[in-house]
Tab-separated table of N, CA and C in Angstrom:
chain	number	residue	atom	x	y	z
A	157	GLU	N	73.367	150.319	100.125
A	157	GLU	CA	72.096	150.352	101.754
A	157	GLU	C	71.962	149.710	101.826
A	158	ARG	N	71.500	148.402	101.632
A	158	ARG	CA	70.582	146.818	101.028
A	158	ARG	C	71.658	146.115	101.619
A	159	ARG	N	72.864	146.141	101.236
A	159	ARG	CA	73.507	144.852	101.557
A	159	ARG	C	74.410	145.082	103.890
A	160	GLU	N	74.032	146.899	103.926
A	160	GLU	CA	74.645	147.333	105.145
A	160	GLU	C	73.525	147.170	106.450
A	161	ALA	N	72.695	147.371	105.225
A	161	ALA	CA	70.469	146.596	106.096
A	161	ALA	C	71.414	145.951	106.543
A	162	ASN	N	71.353	144.646	105.665
A	162	ASN	CA	70.803	142.942	105.509
A	162	ASN	C	72.328	142.628	106.983
A	163	GLU	N	74.159	143.612	106.545
A	163	GLU	CA	75.109	143.023	108.194
A	163	GLU	C	74.616	143.474	109.113
A	164	ARG	N	74.192	144.920	108.804
A	164	ARG	CA	72.914	145.470	111.151
A	164	ARG	C	72.567	144.067	111.398
A	165	ALA	N	71.729	144.149	110.520
A	165	ALA	CA	70.035	143.209	110.434
A	165	ALA	C	70.801	141.303	111.367
A	166	ARG	N	72.082	141.480	110.211
A	166	ARG	CA	72.350	139.894	111.334
A	166	ARG	C	73.281	139.781	112.041
A	167	ALA	N	73.826	140.976	112.968
A	167	ALA	CA	74.869	141.796	114.419
A	167	ALA	C	73.501	141.559	115.293
A	168	ARG	N	72.093	141.777	114.821
A	168	ARG	CA	71.122	141.205	116.359
A	168	ARG	C	71.019	140.148	116.295
A	169	PHE	N	71.058	139.084	115.593
A	169	PHE	CA	71.016	137.838	115.883
A	169	PHE	C	72.213	137.505	116.949
A	170	SER	N	71.819	136.517	117.491
A	170	SER	CA	72.940	135.820	117.978
A	170	SER	C	72.753	134.247	118.102
A	171	GLY	N	73.138	133.754	118.312
A	171	GLY	CA	73.237	131.729	119.234
A	171	GLY	C	72.676	132.352	116.864
A	172	SER	N	72.340	130.055	117.562
A	172	SER	CA	72.006	129.593	116.435
A	172	SER	C	70.691	129.745	116.077
A	173	LEU	N	69.917	129.433	115.793
A	173	LEU	CA	69.143	130.032	114.424
A	173	LEU	C	68.212	128.190	115.003
A	174	HIS	N	67.200	128.154	115.228
A	174	HIS	CA	66.149	126.745	115.603
A	174	HIS	C	66.695	125.935	113.461
A	175	VAL	N	66.720	124.635	113.467
A	175	VAL	CA	67.175	124.847	112.079
A	175	VAL	C	65.257	123.445	112.363
A	176	GLU	N	64.825	123.974	110.890
A	176	GLU	CA	63.676	123.885	111.051
A	176	GLU	C	63.497	122.078	110.597
A	177	ASP	N	63.278	121.273	110.938
A	177	ASP	CA	62.874	119.817	111.353
A	177	ASP	C	61.726	118.818	111.938
A	178	LEU	N	60.125	118.973	111.013
A	178	LEU	CA	59.294	119.163	112.408
A	178	LEU	C	59.211	117.514	112.108
A	179	GLU	N	59.670	117.131	111.397
A	179	GLU	CA	59.814	115.075	111.265
A	179	GLU	C	60.555	115.106	112.407
A	180	GLY	N	62.115	115.678	111.971
A	180	GLY	CA	62.751	115.081	113.455
A	180	GLY	C	62.299	115.695	115.250
A	181	ASP	N	61.574	116.165	114.734
A	181	ASP	CA	61.570	117.209	116.531
A	181	ASP	C	60.074	116.146	116.662
A	182	LEU	N	58.493	115.760	115.861
A	182	LEU	CA	58.164	114.937	116.674
A	182	LEU	C	58.797	113.917	116.790
A	183	LYS	N	59.530	113.225	115.990
A	183	LYS	CA	60.433	112.010	116.804
A	183	LYS	C	60.475	112.315	118.854
A	184	ARG	N	62.035	112.716	118.264
A	184	ARG	CA	63.025	114.032	118.919
A	184	ARG	C	61.088	113.261	120.400
A	185	THR	N	60.748	113.997	120.212
A	185	THR	CA	59.317	114.389	121.271
A	185	THR	C	58.310	113.841	121.474
A	186	TRP	N	58.430	112.711	120.066
A	186	TRP	CA	57.298	111.208	121.164
A	186	TRP	C	58.422	110.023	121.694
A	187	THR	N	59.123	110.469	121.398
A	187	THR	CA	60.397	109.750	122.082
A	187	THR	C	60.439	109.660	123.472
A	188	SER	N	61.318	110.633	123.428
A	188	SER	CA	60.516	111.790	125.227
A	188	SER	C	59.928	111.113	125.959
A	189	LEU	N	58.128	111.644	125.420
A	189	LEU	CA	57.769	111.086	126.221
A	189	LEU	C	57.286	109.060	126.399
A	190	LYS	N	58.364	108.532	125.520
A	190	LYS	CA	58.122	107.036	125.590
A	190	LYS	C	59.182	106.900	126.602
A	191	SER	N	59.417	107.935	127.228
A	191	SER	CA	60.826	107.294	127.771
A	191	SER	C	60.677	107.740	129.334
A	192	LYS	N	59.478	108.942	129.464
A	192	LYS	CA	58.752	109.308	130.859
A	192	LYS	C	57.723	108.573	131.475
A	193	SER	N	56.812	108.203	130.226
A	193	SER	CA	55.623	107.488	130.645
A	193	SER	C	55.757	105.833	130.787
A	194	SER	N	54.848	105.892	131.533
A	194	SER	CA	55.274	103.866	132.034
A	194	SER	C	54.010	103.665	132.107
A	195	GLY	N	53.813	103.282	131.113
A	195	GLY	CA	52.005	102.147	130.501
A	195	GLY	C	50.907	103.169	130.331
A	196	ASP	N	49.701	103.620	130.930
A	196	ASP	CA	48.962	104.042	130.753
A	196	ASP	C	49.188	105.437	131.554
A	197	GLY	N	50.530	105.930	132.027
A	197	GLY	CA	50.587	107.146	132.704
A	197	GLY	C	50.923	107.918	132.047
A	198	ALA	N	50.471	109.742	131.882
A	198	ALA	CA	50.304	110.729	131.547
A	198	ALA	C	52.289	111.416	132.400
A	199	VAL	N	52.090	111.704	130.907
A	199	VAL	CA	53.129	112.939	131.343
A	199	VAL	C	52.915	114.289	131.286
A	200	SER	N	53.273	114.836	131.982
A	200	SER	CA	53.532	116.761	131.848
A	200	SER	C	54.298	116.600	130.167
A	201	LEU	N	53.969	118.206	130.017
A	201	LEU	CA	53.894	118.298	129.213
A	201	LEU	C	55.541	119.369	129.780
A	202	ARG	N	55.490	119.794	130.876
A	202	ARG	CA	56.878	120.532	130.948
A	202	ARG	C	58.364	119.431	131.322
A	203	GLU	N	57.684	117.767	131.314
A	203	GLU	CA	58.578	116.621	131.062
A	203	GLU	C	59.820	116.119	130.373
A	204	VAL	N	58.594	116.273	129.275
A	204	VAL	CA	59.278	115.707	127.711
A	204	VAL	C	59.981	117.098	127.597
A	205	ALA	N	59.727	118.601	127.951
A	205	ALA	CA	60.366	119.991	127.784
A	205	ALA	C	62.197	119.197	128.155
A	206	ASP	N	61.178	119.055	129.277
A	206	ASP	CA	63.211	119.555	130.528
A	206	ASP	C	63.955	118.358	129.832
A	207	ASP	N	63.368	117.210	128.748
A	207	ASP	CA	64.000	116.113	128.760
A	207	ASP	C	64.494	116.487	127.747
A	208	LEU	N	64.044	117.082	126.395
A	208	LEU	CA	64.275	118.315	125.502
A	208	LEU	C	65.716	119.154	125.613
A	209	ASN	N	65.465	119.257	126.707
A	209	ASN	CA	66.674	121.149	127.193
A	209	ASN	C	67.094	120.160	127.222
A	210	ALA	N	67.637	119.172	128.726
A	210	ALA	CA	68.356	118.776	129.113
A	210	ALA	C	69.674	117.988	127.686
A	211	THR	N	69.199	116.995	126.661
A	211	THR	CA	69.029	116.457	125.450
A	211	THR	C	70.466	117.693	124.832
A	212	SER	N	69.723	118.687	124.352
A	212	SER	CA	70.621	119.703	123.804
A	212	SER	C	70.980	120.371	124.665
A	213	LEU	N	71.188	120.438	126.002
A	213	LEU	CA	72.538	120.447	126.571
A	213	LEU	C	73.180	119.709	126.672
A	214	SER	N	73.592	118.721	126.179
A	214	SER	CA	74.385	117.783	125.916
A	214	SER	C	75.564	117.709	125.024
A	215	GLN	N	74.928	118.786	124.444
A	215	GLN	CA	75.271	118.630	122.898
A	215	GLN	C	75.538	120.075	122.533
A	216	GLY	N	75.239	120.664	123.619
A	216	GLY	CA	76.902	121.325	123.842
A	216	GLY	C	76.499	123.727	123.265
A	217	ILE	N	74.619	123.242	123.570
A	217	ILE	CA	74.084	124.096	123.575
A	217	ILE	C	74.174	124.994	124.877
A	218	ALA	N	73.348	126.567	124.281
A	218	ALA	CA	73.585	127.187	125.540
A	218	ALA	C	72.481	126.251	126.898
A	219	GLU	N	72.408	127.311	127.935
A	219	GLU	CA	71.375	126.890	128.646
A	219	GLU	C	70.124	127.824	128.167
A	220	GLU	N	69.902	129.266	127.772
A	220	GLU	CA	68.860	129.734	127.603
A	220	GLU	C	68.744	129.211	126.243
A	221	GLU	N	69.023	129.325	125.714
A	221	GLU	CA	68.782	129.277	124.348
A	221	GLU	C	68.442	127.844	124.041
A	222	ALA	N	68.600	126.997	124.262
A	222	ALA	CA	67.813	125.190	124.623
A	222	ALA	C	67.059	125.295	125.598
A	223	GLN	N	66.799	125.627	126.428
A	223	GLN	CA	65.476	125.972	127.977
A	223	GLN	C	64.522	126.475	126.832
A	224	ALA	N	64.183	126.921	125.961
A	224	ALA	CA	63.215	127.680	125.464
A	224	ALA	C	64.001	127.180	124.120
A	225	GLU	N	64.367	126.737	123.027
A	225	GLU	CA	63.799	125.407	122.662
A	225	GLU	C	63.198	123.985	122.401
A	226	ALA	N	63.745	124.359	123.825
A	226	ALA	CA	63.054	122.971	124.129
A	226	ALA	C	61.767	122.905	123.926
A	227	GLN	N	61.200	124.007	125.184
A	227	GLN	CA	60.447	124.439	125.355
A	227	GLN	C	58.720	124.386	124.421
A	228	VAL	N	59.463	125.272	123.100
A	228	VAL	CA	58.815	125.335	121.859
A	228	VAL	C	59.417	124.612	120.938
A	229	THR	N	59.800	123.302	120.955
A	229	THR	CA	59.617	122.763	120.268
A	229	THR	C	58.437	120.599	120.955
A	230	ALA	N	58.426	120.917	122.038
A	230	ALA	CA	58.091	120.445	123.150
A	230	ALA	C	56.593	120.964	123.031
A	231	PHE	N	56.286	121.937	122.398
A	231	PHE	CA	55.079	122.314	122.921
A	231	PHE	C	53.898	122.063	120.613
A	232	VAL	N	54.963	122.338	120.035
A	232	VAL	CA	54.463	122.541	118.509
A	232	VAL	C	54.136	120.899	118.535
A	233	SER	N	55.629	120.136	119.102
A	233	SER	CA	55.531	118.958	118.866
A	233	SER	C	54.483	117.868	119.121
A	234	THR	N	54.092	118.366	120.299
A	234	THR	CA	52.963	117.746	121.561
A	234	THR	C	51.159	118.266	119.853
A	235	LEU	N	51.276	119.675	119.629
A	235	LEU	CA	50.536	119.501	119.020
A	235	LEU	C	49.759	118.708	118.116
A	236	PHE	N	51.259	119.070	116.707
A	236	PHE	CA	51.560	117.697	115.714
A	236	PHE	C	50.083	116.438	116.035
A	237	LEU	N	52.133	116.403	116.478
A	237	LEU	CA	51.703	114.694	117.821
A	237	LEU	C	50.209	113.942	118.080
A	238	THR	N	49.462	114.617	118.407
A	238	THR	CA	47.641	115.402	118.752
A	238	THR	C	47.175	114.832	117.546
A	239	ASN	N	47.829	115.485	117.057
A	239	ASN	CA	46.397	115.719	115.559
A	239	ASN	C	46.371	114.413	114.092
A	240	ARG	N	47.472	114.288	114.177
A	240	ARG	CA	48.325	112.750	113.642
A	240	ARG	C	47.780	111.967	114.590
A	241	GLY	N	47.701	111.008	116.069
A	241	GLY	CA	46.989	110.980	116.433
A	241	GLY	C	47.953	110.024	117.233
A	242	TYR	N	49.361	110.420	118.088
A	242	TYR	CA	49.744	109.516	118.196
A	242	TYR	C	50.072	109.930	120.093
A	243	VAL	N	49.071	111.239	120.407
A	243	VAL	CA	49.171	110.838	121.859
A	243	VAL	C	47.901	111.301	122.134
A	244	GLY	N	47.982	111.560	124.025
A	244	GLY	CA	46.065	112.203	123.932
A	244	GLY	C	46.836	113.071	124.391
A	245	LEU	N	46.036	114.573	125.084
A	245	LEU	CA	46.001	115.709	125.290
A	245	LEU	C	45.267	116.089	125.955
A	246	THR	N	45.840	115.993	127.539
A	246	THR	CA	44.106	116.918	128.083
A	246	THR	C	45.074	117.991	129.072
A	247	GLN	N	44.797	118.730	129.847
A	247	GLN	CA	45.098	119.876	130.501
A	247	GLN	C	43.782	119.757	131.641
A	248	GLU	N	44.958	119.512	133.400
A	248	GLU	CA	43.740	120.200	134.103
A	248	GLU	C	43.094	121.325	134.647
A	249	GLY	N	42.772	120.784	135.339
A	249	GLY	CA	41.510	122.431	136.200
A	249	GLY	C	42.407	123.663	136.824
A	250	GLY	N	42.274	124.516	136.339
A	250	GLY	CA	42.353	125.586	136.932
A	250	GLY	C	43.625	126.806	135.593
A	251	ASP	N	43.926	128.344	136.645
A	251	ASP	CA	44.203	128.582	136.241
A	251	ASP	C	45.472	128.514	135.345
A	252	ASP	N	46.420	127.676	136.273
A	252	ASP	CA	47.762	127.235	135.096
A	252	ASP	C	48.367	125.017	135.572
A	253	GLY	N	46.331	124.574	134.768
A	253	GLY	CA	46.925	123.280	134.664
A	253	GLY	C	47.808	122.694	134.291
A	254	LYS	N	48.115	121.260	134.584
A	254	LYS	CA	49.192	120.650	134.124
A	254	LYS	C	49.025	120.536	132.465
A	255	ILE	N	49.815	120.280	131.733
A	255	ILE	CA	49.445	119.713	129.936
A	255	ILE	C	49.876	118.498	130.311
A	256	LEU	N	49.377	117.354	130.029
A	256	LEU	CA	49.092	115.917	130.239
A	256	LEU	C	48.998	115.120	128.962
A	257	LEU	N	50.124	115.249	129.143
A	257	LEU	CA	50.415	113.246	127.133
A	257	LEU	C	50.570	112.265	127.767
A	258	SER	N	48.807	111.100	127.023
A	258	SER	CA	49.192	109.875	127.331
A	258	SER	C	49.833	109.562	126.205
A	259	ASP	N	50.847	108.611	126.234
A	259	ASP	CA	50.258	107.231	124.834
A	259	ASP	C	49.311	106.909	124.515
A	260	LEU	N	48.457	107.039	122.331
A	260	LEU	CA	47.727	106.268	122.912
A	260	LEU	C	48.222	104.764	121.995
A	261	TRP	N	49.652	104.707	121.806
A	261	TRP	CA	50.256	103.940	121.677
A	261	TRP	C	51.524	103.190	122.105
A	262	ALA	N	50.959	102.629	123.036
A	262	ALA	CA	51.940	101.448	124.336
A	262	ALA	C	52.442	100.599	124.094
A	263	ASP	N	51.693	100.205	123.000
A	263	ASP	CA	52.108	98.853	122.330
A	263	ASP	C	54.109	98.895	121.547
A	264	SER	N	54.130	100.299	120.973
A	264	SER	CA	54.348	100.513	119.858
A	264	SER	C	55.810	100.819	119.874
A	265	SER	N	57.121	100.770	119.703
A	265	SER	CA	58.411	100.860	120.241
A	265	SER	C	59.106	102.742	119.417
A	266	ASP	N	58.486	102.172	118.583
A	266	ASP	CA	59.995	102.349	117.093
A	266	ASP	C	58.515	103.592	115.931
A	267	TYR	N	59.444	105.179	116.614
A	267	TYR	CA	58.119	105.622	115.884
A	267	TYR	C	57.955	105.644	114.402
A	268	ASP	N	59.735	105.521	113.601
A	268	ASP	CA	59.077	105.398	111.996
A	268	ASP	C	57.655	103.715	111.470
A	269	GLU	N	58.508	102.687	112.567
A	269	GLU	CA	56.737	101.598	112.112
A	269	GLU	C	55.478	102.962	112.564
A	270	LEU	N	55.164	102.968	114.052
A	270	LEU	CA	54.143	103.942	114.364
A	270	LEU	C	52.894	105.185	113.342
A	271	THR	N	54.934	104.993	112.256
A	271	THR	CA	54.325	106.543	111.325
A	271	THR	C	53.401	106.103	110.590
A	272	GLU	N	54.122	104.711	109.465
A	272	GLU	CA	54.025	104.279	109.096
A	272	GLU	C	52.207	103.058	108.991
A	273	LYS	N	52.318	102.843	110.315
A	273	LYS	CA	51.291	101.904	110.705
A	273	LYS	C	49.827	102.709	110.492
A	274	LEU	N	50.058	105.111	111.319
A	274	LEU	CA	48.524	105.537	111.451
A	274	LEU	C	48.946	106.601	110.144
A	275	HIS	N	49.771	106.371	109.076
A	275	HIS	CA	49.979	107.040	107.710
A	275	HIS	C	50.546	106.493	107.454
A	276	PRO	N	49.574	105.844	106.332
A	276	PRO	CA	50.629	105.048	105.297
A	276	PRO	C	51.312	105.530	104.147
A	277	LYS	N	52.484	105.637	103.168
A	277	LYS	CA	53.014	106.002	102.144
A	277	LYS	C	51.676	106.095	100.486
A	278	SER	N	51.310	107.199	100.882
A	278	SER	CA	49.841	106.784	99.715
A	278	SER	C	50.732	106.327	98.417
A	279	GLU	N	50.639	105.358	97.620
A	279	GLU	CA	51.015	104.845	96.544
A	279	GLU	C	50.022	105.263	95.265
A	280	ILE	N	49.793	106.728	95.929
A	280	ILE	CA	48.604	106.643	94.112
A	280	ILE	C	49.468	107.561	93.480
A	281	GLY	N	51.200	108.253	93.343
A	281	GLY	CA	51.777	108.388	91.631
A	281	GLY	C	52.723	106.694	91.680
A	282	VAL	N	52.272	105.449	92.834
A	282	VAL	CA	53.362	104.605	91.627
A	282	VAL	C	51.715	104.837	90.957
A	283	ALA	N	51.307	104.049	91.290
A	283	ALA	CA	50.179	103.099	89.976
A	283	ALA	C	49.954	103.804	89.175
A	284	GLY	N	49.544	104.465	89.484
A	284	GLY	CA	50.454	106.039	87.344
A	284	GLY	C	51.089	105.845	86.701
A	285	ARG	N	52.222	105.021	87.463
A	285	ARG	CA	53.405	104.869	86.201
A	285	ARG	C	52.868	103.573	85.125
A	286	VAL	N	53.966	103.162	84.105
A	286	VAL	CA	53.350	102.071	84.526
A	286	VAL	C	54.817	101.516	83.319
């Protein structure tokens, strides 16, 4: 019975499921923001989501799935990038105020180097080994 229930549940899912890769999503979102920003100008969350969507479409993902995935990835990644100090986040006034992202590290062009600068790997575990 359990096997049959699992088969019925699997049959209800179509398309591919999102592969959890938070760090990869953060890097892709940051890279998209960098490609869309011009110096200290703000970029809308929509522009970043559209860029991620275009990338997914070019990889052969179906349009509906690519669009939904891009919107969720851009939004969630932006929250993490804001919390970790990579980007600034503001919203224009009004009921549907545009969400704007600002690059806090315009002089940095390498995500991995910036990550090491902002969040150096801990030496705690290394220091204890002799």
